[in-house]
Amino acid sequence: MDILSQQLFNGLTIGSVYSLVALGLTLVYGILHIPNFAHGAMYMLGAYVTLTMMLLWGLHYWLAMAISVLVVGLLSVLMERLVFHPLRNAPPIHDKIAAIGILLFLEALAQLIWGADYRSMGTPYGEVINLFGLTVTMQRILINVGAVVVMLLLYLFLKKTMVGSTIIAMAQNREGAHLVGINTNKVAMLTFLISGGLAAIAASLAAPINLVFPGMGHLVILKAFVIIILGGMGSIPGAILGGYILGFSESLGATYLSNDYKDIIAFLLLVIILSFRPKGLFAREGF
Amino acid sequence: MAALLNRRTVISGFILLALVFPFLTKNSYVLHILTLAFIWMIAVYGLNLLAGYTGYLSLAHAGFFAIGAYSLGILTVKVGMNYWLAFLSSLIITCILGLLIGLIALRTKEHFFAIYTLCVGYIIYLVIDKWDGLTGGVRGLIGIPVPAGFGPLSFEKPLSQYYLILFFLLLTVLMVYRIVHSLSGRTFIAIRNSEELAKTLGIATMKNKLMVFVLSTLFAGLAGVLYASFIRFIGPDIGYITITFDLLMYLLVGGIGTLAGPIVGTLLIVWVSQSLQFLQDYRMLIFGPLLTLLIIFYPRGIIGAFYEWKIKRQEKKRMRALIKNHKDAEFPTANSVPDKKVKEG
């Protein structure tokens, strides 16, 4: 029982990180119908920028994270302007290849700047506490709480503000949004900004309990793709739900099935789902 | 007719060059790299059939390459099978796995297909990496035999391996050429251009897609088999996604959906990589942006750009001739522009 609840908590923590990454991916997919393979690189950069800010300038964790969100978000916008915007009318295969090109470039860049070795990130919230009989670190609690807060803020932003609803409008119908006077270029840039920011938050939250290295985005982005297929491409609640489902199945699978093959669970899940539902579990258009 | 003759002489010239190349260089390293490039080309042709002609971007290609290589490795090293029997069995194993995966993967489309195959590729890699008993795990398989000889022919020396692999490359090119110019090839292109329309025309899209998928895995498997007996050591890394990305880059630089593209792209990138060897892991700093810029400005690679330039030049020439001939007649209308764009698939 004790192991079970500990693993459930672990699943919740992993799931929170997955959900945040998948949210950024699903937002971009909803607007532009691009499977952004470079999103994993954004995740990796987010962790590195936070780490550098903390080590180099000795900034506080939160401040470093804020700068990271800004830097990665702006990089994301730059990517949209330079690459995806010129490709907006190209066949879908082109976007994917362009995104792969960006991914390869950013990984090599990270390796050039920060080296290939694994690094660990310190956190001011390292103390171990006892929570309802569970032994957890503050950082893990922070991940859970932080993820929920970010999701709530995102929800309020999308549903309650004018700017947020333009994103939803564009996801529903690009031409329609254009006709009613929404500046689709601005909305696309804004979406990429949010998406990059979400990746940076997820990475900065998760980095203290994992390691930071140039290839850290690989598995996360692959799993994020599994999640958004699970939850329906472009669907926001689907991304959140899918993230938690995957988190739980992984942590339980690692305990009760095999730790060696735990990474395979996500992909097997996807292979099974797509075998029966070729368009994803909750396939529907828009939000 | 003149153009065909021209083309034929160019092709025979290149084949001749490839045949005499080992005598032009005494550098065994160059020969080694070139042989390796030939192996990649075979795999790229497989990817080209699927991604270039049918429009389905498979990211599991390195996985099938690894399946071919590991099948041969396991059958010769662990089972001790006769080389050519193992060779044939490896190709059959790759095709059967390709058929099974294709049956499910091809139910998905576009992005889903790319992501699905990406995950399948990753599963293949993980299985190879973790299944210690069968594949040797991270240690890999060593001591894979060179191809067994036929009578007086033996493939012990690098030079004879070079010719063996060149033979398979030429066979691959010939097969792809025949496929692309057959009715099946036209069908694949029809599916790429619009699957709905192809269906409406009465084309059995699933059957055709499955055929091209299996063919594409066959070439990947063939490349893997040749790789295993050429390098004689295989590790799980050959199934990793980076290999797929490499193949994709060779294809794109050369020209996706063109016949000569895989050769041109592979040769060029392998050559540039060799001269940029001091960059090692950082070579993606150059190739990553190159890939992105290429897809924005020259989506059909070097060969595609060349054909476009040729068509434009011909058009210009024709227009000039028309204007000259009909100085006092009416100006040629848009209808008289020759419809030559469809030539290269």
XYZ file of C-alpha atoms in Angstrom:
632
model
C 0.000 0.000 0.000
C 2.822 2.308 0.936
C 4.664 1.612 -2.296
C 1.465 2.098 -4.248
C 0.726 5.528 -2.821
C 4.354 6.565 -3.243
C 4.217 5.477 -6.881
C 0.909 7.235 -7.402
C 2.490 10.434 -6.145
C 5.439 9.866 -8.467
C 3.041 9.355 -11.341
C 1.309 12.610 -10.466
C 4.646 14.431 -10.514
C 5.801 12.975 -13.840
C 2.330 13.517 -15.250
C 2.412 17.206 -14.336
C 5.608 17.723 -16.290
C 4.316 15.759 -19.272
C 1.071 17.719 -19.245
C 2.867 21.057 -19.325
C 5.034 20.018 -22.264
C 2.087 18.487 -24.111
C 0.048 21.674 -23.554
C 2.577 23.739 -25.479
C 2.641 21.180 -28.252
C -1.122 20.928 -28.516
C -1.571 24.714 -28.571
C 0.756 25.045 -31.551
C -0.854 22.096 -33.268
C -4.310 23.536 -32.718
C -3.365 26.849 -34.332
C -1.019 25.907 -37.122
C -1.381 22.136 -37.510
C 2.359 21.688 -37.137
C 3.714 18.751 -35.141
C 6.508 20.810 -33.662
C 9.377 18.354 -33.257
C 11.557 21.256 -32.096
C 9.474 21.579 -28.932
C 11.749 19.052 -27.190
C 14.707 21.310 -27.900
C 12.791 24.203 -26.326
C 12.314 22.067 -23.218
C 16.034 21.323 -23.107
C 16.966 24.982 -23.620
C 14.586 26.001 -20.845
C 16.447 23.831 -18.363
C 19.846 25.062 -19.530
C 18.934 28.746 -19.398
C 17.607 28.381 -15.851
C 20.711 26.445 -14.816
C 23.037 29.024 -16.356
C 21.236 31.929 -14.699
C 21.515 30.215 -11.323
C 25.167 29.216 -11.658
C 26.562 32.147 -13.566
C 24.732 35.073 -12.039
C 23.677 33.395 -8.836
C 20.092 34.375 -9.413
C 17.307 32.950 -7.311
C 15.477 29.887 -8.681
C 12.256 31.778 -9.434
C 13.995 34.690 -11.089
C 16.088 32.320 -13.195
C 12.937 30.514 -14.247
C 11.249 33.776 -15.230
C 14.194 34.735 -17.425
C 14.197 31.261 -18.931
C 10.509 31.545 -19.803
C 11.150 34.851 -21.502
C 14.218 33.683 -23.434
C 12.726 30.421 -24.635
C 9.402 32.057 -25.429
C 11.090 34.681 -27.591
C 13.206 32.018 -29.285
C 10.014 30.178 -30.045
C 8.519 33.292 -31.621
C 11.675 33.772 -33.651
C 11.348 30.196 -34.874
C 7.773 30.820 -35.960
C 8.739 33.991 -37.828
C 11.803 32.577 -39.562
C 10.691 29.047 -40.336
C 7.049 28.166 -39.896
C 5.610 31.420 -41.214
C 7.311 31.101 -44.629
C 6.169 27.479 -44.752
C 2.504 28.142 -43.916
C 1.273 27.176 -47.395
C 3.726 24.332 -47.976
C 2.753 20.647 -47.936
C 2.607 19.238 -44.380
C 5.727 17.108 -44.846
C 7.819 20.292 -45.095
C 6.907 21.612 -41.632
C 7.958 18.362 -40.035
C 11.305 18.305 -41.783
C 11.965 21.964 -40.996
C 11.154 21.304 -37.336
C 13.549 18.352 -37.306
C 16.244 20.626 -38.747
C 15.701 23.129 -35.927
C 15.793 20.331 -33.347
C 19.138 19.043 -34.641
C 20.575 22.550 -34.725
C 19.504 23.496 -31.194
C 20.841 20.253 -29.736
C 24.222 20.742 -31.360
C 24.182 24.354 -30.159
C 23.465 23.303 -26.572
C 26.282 20.803 -26.752
C 28.619 23.477 -28.067
C 27.726 25.987 -25.372
C 27.248 23.771 -22.335
C 29.100 20.569 -23.227
C 27.756 17.043 -23.452
C 28.036 16.079 -19.765
C 25.124 15.488 -17.465
C 24.554 18.234 -14.912
C 22.330 18.490 -11.920
C 20.426 21.589 -10.934
C 20.275 22.706 -7.346
C 17.021 23.837 -5.809
C 16.188 25.894 -2.756
C 13.389 23.419 -2.031
C 15.416 20.263 -1.422
C 14.173 19.437 2.105
C 12.349 16.191 2.674
C 8.978 16.357 4.366
C 6.361 13.918 5.463
C 2.997 14.356 3.814
C 0.173 12.066 4.945
C 2.662 9.262 5.487
C 4.506 9.865 2.213
C 8.137 10.913 2.189
C 8.512 13.564 -0.485
C 10.800 16.452 -1.294
C 9.436 19.980 -1.456
C 10.493 20.187 -5.099
C 8.116 17.397 -6.059
C 5.250 19.134 -4.331
C 6.273 22.328 -6.061
C 6.073 20.579 -9.440
C 2.539 19.418 -8.753
C 1.305 22.733 -7.384
C 3.157 24.749 -10.024
C 1.717 22.706 -12.861
C -1.841 23.100 -11.583
C -1.398 26.856 -11.127
C 0.011 27.254 -14.636
C -2.816 25.192 -16.111
C -5.416 27.260 -14.271
C -3.834 30.506 -15.411
C -3.731 29.257 -18.972
C -7.369 28.217 -18.771
C -8.424 31.609 -17.410
C -6.346 33.369 -20.046
C -7.876 31.394 -22.895
C -11.460 31.542 -21.686
C -11.755 34.889 -19.936
C -9.604 37.341 -21.858
C -10.088 38.807 -25.305
C -6.562 37.941 -26.404
C -6.947 34.383 -25.209
C -10.163 33.872 -27.092
C -8.502 34.975 -30.323
C -6.271 31.900 -29.963
C -9.300 29.670 -29.585
C -11.010 31.390 -32.500
C -8.042 30.775 -34.712
C -7.827 27.156 -33.649
C -11.462 26.721 -34.620
C -11.187 28.337 -37.998
C -8.237 30.220 -39.381
C -10.036 31.926 -42.273
C -13.004 32.767 -40.091
C -10.769 34.342 -37.482
C -9.063 36.344 -40.197
C -12.422 37.556 -41.531
C -13.608 38.910 -38.196
C -10.460 40.985 -37.955
C -8.146 38.840 -35.859
C -4.518 39.354 -36.770
C -3.601 35.745 -37.387
C 0.122 36.508 -37.528
C 0.053 38.040 -34.075
C -1.960 35.145 -32.693
C 0.489 32.627 -34.156
C 3.393 34.477 -32.552
C 1.581 34.673 -29.238
C 0.858 30.958 -29.333
C 4.486 30.137 -29.948
C 5.442 32.473 -27.089
C 3.120 30.646 -24.706
C 4.225 27.267 -25.985
C 7.908 28.055 -25.489
C 7.171 29.504 -22.062
C 5.320 26.363 -20.999
C 8.234 24.203 -22.104
C 10.639 26.377 -20.095
C 8.454 26.193 -16.980
C 8.130 22.417 -17.273
C 11.873 21.982 -17.751
C 12.822 24.322 -14.912
C 10.425 22.581 -12.549
C 11.520 19.077 -13.518
C 15.274 19.668 -13.851
C 16.109 19.489 -10.105
C 14.722 15.948 -9.866
C 16.236 14.852 -13.191
C 19.473 15.667 -14.945
C 20.226 18.356 -17.510
C 21.887 17.245 -20.768
C 21.555 18.080 -24.477
C 19.466 14.997 -25.273
C 17.044 15.452 -22.360
C 14.264 16.601 -24.660
C 14.177 13.439 -26.789
C 12.103 11.169 -24.640
C 9.970 13.975 -23.251
C 8.942 15.230 -26.671
C 8.218 11.727 -27.941
C 6.024 11.129 -24.934
C 4.359 14.515 -25.376
C 3.413 13.432 -28.885
C 1.970 10.231 -27.479
C -0.030 12.346 -25.048
C -1.511 14.698 -27.574
C -2.503 11.798 -29.771
C -4.009 10.185 -26.711
C -5.909 13.343 -25.852
C -6.739 14.402 -29.411
C -4.436 16.688 -31.383
C -5.158 20.293 -30.499
C -7.309 19.566 -27.462
C -6.267 21.292 -24.221
C -8.159 19.152 -21.686
C -6.969 16.116 -23.641
C -3.332 17.112 -23.226
C -3.722 17.545 -19.458
C -5.615 14.292 -19.007
C -3.265 12.390 -21.322
C -0.238 13.669 -19.438
C -1.529 12.347 -16.133
C -2.614 9.025 -17.651
C 0.864 8.509 -19.051
C 2.541 9.605 -15.817
C 0.537 7.113 -13.769
C 0.952 4.224 -16.186
C 4.696 4.800 -16.319
C 5.324 4.972 -12.604
C 3.094 1.981 -11.934
C 4.581 0.073 -14.861
C 8.102 0.719 -13.608
C 7.221 -0.747 -10.199
C 5.014 -3.655 -11.111
C 6.209 -4.633 -14.597
C 9.803 -3.833 -15.444
C 11.984 -0.832 -14.772
C 14.068 -1.553 -17.877
C 11.127 -1.297 -20.208
C 9.293 1.605 -18.550
C 10.032 3.973 -21.421
C 8.476 1.529 -23.824
C 5.088 1.735 -22.084
C 4.239 5.093 -23.593
C 5.047 3.934 -27.094
C 3.236 0.654 -26.745
C 0.240 2.600 -25.471
C 0.368 4.764 -28.567
C 0.836 1.845 -30.938
C -2.175 0.131 -29.432
C -4.337 3.259 -29.513
C -3.454 4.141 -33.080
C -4.032 0.561 -34.154
C -7.653 0.834 -33.126
C -8.280 4.565 -33.469
C -6.061 5.858 -36.309
C -7.003 9.450 -35.511
C -6.380 9.374 -31.780
C -8.498 8.551 -28.798
C -10.639 11.677 -28.608
C -10.315 12.897 -32.161
C -12.125 16.131 -32.793
C -11.396 19.414 -34.433
C -10.258 22.501 -32.558
C -10.778 22.851 -28.847
C 15.789 11.596 -78.523
C 18.904 13.686 -78.111
C 18.022 14.277 -74.480
C 17.583 10.546 -73.865
C 20.915 9.778 -75.479
C 22.487 12.480 -73.423
C 20.991 11.059 -70.268
C 22.091 7.549 -71.128
C 25.696 8.627 -71.716
C 25.727 10.550 -68.437
C 24.486 7.517 -66.528
C 26.916 5.109 -68.165
C 29.683 7.617 -67.529
C 28.902 7.623 -63.818
C 28.729 3.823 -63.652
C 32.059 3.605 -65.430
C 33.556 6.120 -63.022
C 32.288 4.077 -60.063
C 33.787 0.934 -61.592
C 37.243 2.344 -62.193
C 37.291 4.562 -59.089
C 39.211 2.054 -56.893
C 42.059 2.181 -59.435
C 42.142 5.966 -59.453
C 42.730 6.256 -55.722
C 45.238 4.323 -53.672
C 43.668 5.618 -50.472
C 41.834 2.741 -48.769
C 40.108 5.167 -46.380
C 38.388 6.960 -49.260
C 37.246 3.607 -50.602
C 35.871 2.665 -47.187
C 33.886 5.900 -46.897
C 32.577 5.553 -50.434
C 31.434 1.981 -49.801
C 29.645 3.157 -46.668
C 28.025 5.947 -48.686
C 26.759 3.341 -51.181
C 25.121 1.467 -48.298
C 23.395 4.641 -47.099
C 22.219 5.343 -50.641
C 20.392 2.020 -50.762
C 18.563 2.908 -47.548
C 17.824 6.427 -48.821
C 16.265 4.948 -51.974
C 13.910 3.020 -49.721
C 12.970 6.177 -47.855
C 12.572 8.017 -51.153
C 10.026 5.515 -52.464
C 7.872 6.022 -49.388
C 8.392 9.680 -48.475
C 9.249 11.091 -51.881
C 6.930 9.250 -54.225
C 4.059 8.276 -51.939
C 4.184 11.206 -49.522
C 4.322 9.203 -46.294
C 7.178 10.400 -44.091
C 8.365 7.317 -42.207
C 10.639 8.017 -39.260
C 11.148 4.322 -38.462
C 13.588 3.774 -41.280
C 16.662 3.360 -39.082
C 14.686 0.738 -37.182
C 14.265 -1.393 -40.301
C 17.900 -0.809 -41.182
C 18.777 -2.158 -37.725
C 16.364 -5.090 -38.091
C 18.125 -6.123 -41.292
C 21.566 -5.739 -39.733
C 20.664 -7.552 -36.523
C 18.874 -10.377 -38.347
C 22.030 -11.090 -40.291
C 24.218 -10.720 -37.222
C 22.120 -13.068 -35.103
C 21.619 -15.636 -37.860
C 25.317 -15.854 -38.733
C 26.961 -15.347 -35.337
C 24.491 -17.010 -32.963
C 22.737 -19.517 -35.218
C 25.707 -20.181 -37.447
C 23.683 -20.177 -40.647
C 25.256 -20.153 -44.105
C 25.926 -16.537 -45.122
C 23.751 -16.226 -48.215
C 20.926 -18.150 -46.604
C 21.109 -15.762 -43.656
C 21.266 -12.868 -46.126
C 18.019 -13.948 -47.753
C 16.325 -14.775 -44.457
C 17.236 -11.344 -43.040
C 15.578 -9.644 -45.983
C 12.504 -11.824 -45.546
C 12.381 -11.093 -41.803
C 12.612 -7.352 -42.471
C 9.845 -7.541 -45.060
C 7.551 -9.546 -42.806
C 8.034 -7.104 -39.918
C 7.564 -4.258 -42.385
C 4.322 -5.821 -43.571
C 2.998 -6.234 -40.031
C 3.951 -2.710 -38.967
C 2.761 -1.277 -42.275
C -0.647 -2.887 -41.884
C -1.238 -0.839 -38.745
C 0.879 2.229 -39.468
C -0.765 2.907 -42.826
C -4.159 3.241 -41.218
C -2.860 6.568 -39.968
C -2.152 9.584 -42.128
C 0.163 12.584 -42.326
C 1.251 13.754 -38.874
C -0.106 10.660 -37.208
C 1.893 8.473 -39.533
C 5.095 10.414 -38.861
C 4.589 10.272 -35.090
C 3.507 6.636 -35.160
C 6.561 5.567 -37.134
C 8.762 7.721 -34.902
C 7.474 5.750 -31.917
C 7.819 2.416 -33.736
C 11.422 3.310 -34.529
C 12.030 4.118 -30.886
C 10.484 0.832 -29.766
C 12.743 -1.093 -32.153
C 15.741 0.760 -30.752
C 14.711 0.115 -27.143
C 14.076 -3.579 -27.786
C 17.504 -3.980 -29.394
C 19.103 -2.041 -26.570
C 17.413 -3.929 -23.722
C 17.080 -7.498 -25.049
C 20.501 -8.572 -23.875
C 20.088 -12.288 -24.536
C 19.300 -11.918 -28.221
C 21.048 -8.786 -29.404
C 23.907 -8.414 -26.965
C 22.424 -5.167 -25.627
C 24.711 -2.150 -25.516
C 27.755 -4.336 -26.207
C 26.428 -5.147 -29.650
C 27.343 -8.076 -31.871
C 30.888 -8.644 -33.055
C 32.532 -11.026 -35.494
C 29.910 -10.922 -38.228
C 31.375 -12.775 -41.220
C 32.103 -11.129 -44.575
C 29.912 -12.315 -47.444
C 30.772 -15.878 -48.450
C 32.430 -16.262 -51.836
C 30.924 -17.749 -55.009
C 33.385 -20.179 -56.574
C 36.409 -18.104 -57.581
C 34.822 -14.902 -56.208
C 35.580 -14.034 -52.602
C 34.621 -10.949 -50.636
C 37.413 -10.863 -48.067
C 39.117 -7.725 -49.380
C 37.647 -4.200 -49.130
C 37.924 -3.887 -52.916
C 35.708 -6.903 -53.575
C 33.243 -5.671 -50.971
C 33.184 -2.339 -52.785
C 32.124 -4.045 -55.998
C 29.589 -6.245 -54.230
C 27.916 -3.237 -52.619
C 28.127 -1.251 -55.853
C 26.345 -4.145 -57.536
C 23.530 -4.016 -54.984
C 23.323 -0.243 -55.311
C 22.967 -0.467 -59.081
C 20.373 -3.185 -58.642
C 18.488 -0.919 -56.235
C 18.607 2.041 -58.609
C 17.418 -0.117 -61.483
C 14.567 -1.528 -59.401
C 13.491 1.897 -58.175
C 13.698 3.235 -61.738
C 11.506 0.406 -63.009
C 9.053 0.820 -60.152
C 8.735 4.580 -60.526
C 8.161 4.358 -64.270
C 5.688 1.529 -64.000
C 1.969 1.818 -63.421
C 2.579 1.154 -59.721
C 4.960 4.098 -59.571
C 2.356 6.358 -61.174
C -0.129 5.055 -58.645
C 2.191 5.980 -55.761
C 2.547 9.488 -57.154
C -1.228 9.725 -57.516
C -1.570 8.798 -53.846
C 0.984 11.439 -52.887
C -0.780 14.137 -54.865
C -4.218 13.354 -53.495
C -5.226 10.208 -51.746
C -8.956 10.988 -51.983
C -8.715 11.539 -55.702
C -6.738 8.317 -56.162
C -9.415 6.459 -54.246
C -12.135 8.016 -56.355
C -10.345 6.834 -59.466
C -10.638 3.294 -58.179
C -7.070 2.839 -56.960
C -6.754 0.406 -54.073
C -4.769 2.859 -51.983
C -4.196 0.591 -48.989
C -2.793 -2.216 -51.130
C -0.485 0.144 -52.960
C 0.646 1.910 -49.813
C 1.379 -1.419 -48.182
C 3.375 -2.498 -51.200
C 5.482 0.639 -51.179
C 5.966 0.400 -47.405
C 7.243 -3.167 -47.642
C 9.476 -2.264 -50.591
C 10.865 0.646 -48.642
C 11.649 -1.576 -45.647
C 13.205 -4.131 -48.014
C 15.748 -1.556 -49.189
C 16.387 -0.404 -45.623
C 16.894 -4.043 -44.613
C 19.209 -4.682 -47.558
C 21.302 -1.692 -46.561
C 21.386 -2.947 -42.974
C 22.474 -6.438 -44.030
C 25.275 -5.039 -46.182
C 26.298 -2.685 -43.382
C 26.538 -5.534 -40.874
C 28.832 -7.629 -43.048
C 30.876 -4.635 -44.171
C 31.559 -3.087 -40.731
C 31.369 -6.522 -39.045
C 30.232 -4.966 -35.777
C 26.770 -3.668 -34.926
C 25.490 -1.820 -31.857
C 22.031 -0.525 -30.954
C 23.038 2.962 -32.132
C 22.371 2.018 -35.751
C 18.654 1.916 -34.923
C 18.567 5.298 -33.236
C 16.554 8.243 -34.553
C 19.680 10.176 -35.515
C 20.298 7.647 -38.303
C 16.794 8.274 -39.642
C 17.474 12.005 -39.546
C 20.757 11.450 -41.395
C 18.991 9.460 -44.109
C 16.320 12.132 -44.335
C 18.973 14.791 -44.753
C 20.725 12.866 -47.555
C 17.384 12.544 -49.309
C 16.377 16.170 -48.889
C 19.657 17.691 -49.949
C 19.733 15.528 -53.054
C 16.078 15.974 -53.849
C 13.071 14.198 -52.399
C 10.994 12.439 -55.026
C 13.740 12.426 -57.656
C 15.674 9.447 -58.963
C 19.169 10.878 -58.762
C 18.548 12.700 -55.471
C 19.665 9.967 -53.052
C 23.002 9.548 -54.831
C 23.759 13.253 -55.113
C 22.650 14.067 -51.573
C 24.466 11.190 -49.911
C 27.713 11.805 -51.786
C 27.628 15.511 -51.067
C 26.780 15.273 -47.366
C 29.192 12.394 -46.723
C 31.943 14.311 -48.481
C 31.173 17.553 -46.583
C 30.992 15.624 -43.296
C 34.413 14.168 -43.992
C 35.914 17.559 -44.636
C 34.164 18.989 -41.570
C 35.404 16.203 -39.359
C 36.925 18.606 -36.860
C 33.340 19.604 -36.030
C 32.323 16.036 -35.112
C 29.262 16.273 -32.909
C 28.725 19.880 -33.864
C 28.221 19.209 -37.556
C 24.481 19.600 -36.956
C 25.192 23.293 -36.305
C 25.618 23.520 -40.061
C 23.387 20.710 -41.297
C 20.380 21.552 -39.098
C 19.876 25.070 -40.487
C 20.804 23.752 -43.942
C 17.951 21.271 -43.743
C 15.516 23.991 -42.661
C 16.658 26.526 -45.257
C 16.564 23.905 -47.975
C 13.000 22.926 -47.232
C 11.939 26.603 -47.290
C 13.733 27.652 -50.454
C 14.491 24.465 -52.402
C 11.990 21.864 -51.199
C 13.056 19.422 -53.895
C 16.768 19.603 -53.249
C 19.617 19.978 -55.684
C 18.141 17.742 -58.370
C 14.743 19.418 -58.091
C 16.336 22.855 -58.405
C 18.293 21.663 -61.425
C 15.180 20.397 -63.197
C 13.318 23.578 -62.408
C 16.135 25.615 -63.882
C 16.177 23.407 -66.976
C 12.439 23.689 -67.505
C 12.562 27.447 -67.089
C 15.388 27.712 -69.593
C 13.553 25.578 -72.125
C 10.421 27.610 -71.667
C 12.304 30.835 -72.181
C 13.950 29.482 -75.309
C 10.599 28.364 -76.678
C 9.017 31.682 -75.945
C 11.840 33.512 -77.662
C 11.532 31.278 -80.719
C 7.784 31.798 -80.776
C 8.122 35.545 -80.592
C 10.701 35.486 -83.366
C 8.537 33.337 -85.655
C 5.329 35.221 -85.052
C 6.655 38.763 -85.026
C 3.575 40.093 -86.768
C 1.216 37.357 -85.633
C -0.553 37.457 -82.290
C 1.378 37.085 -79.074
C 1.476 33.483 -77.802
C -1.117 32.928 -75.160
C -0.682 31.071 -71.923
C -2.095 27.932 -73.553
C 0.922 27.521 -75.763
C 3.332 27.162 -72.851
C 4.576 23.577 -72.991
C 3.311 21.324 -70.278
C 6.583 19.722 -69.258
C 6.485 20.060 -65.520
C 5.223 16.556 -64.846
C 8.242 14.851 -66.267
C 10.220 13.914 -63.191
C 7.406 12.539 -61.055
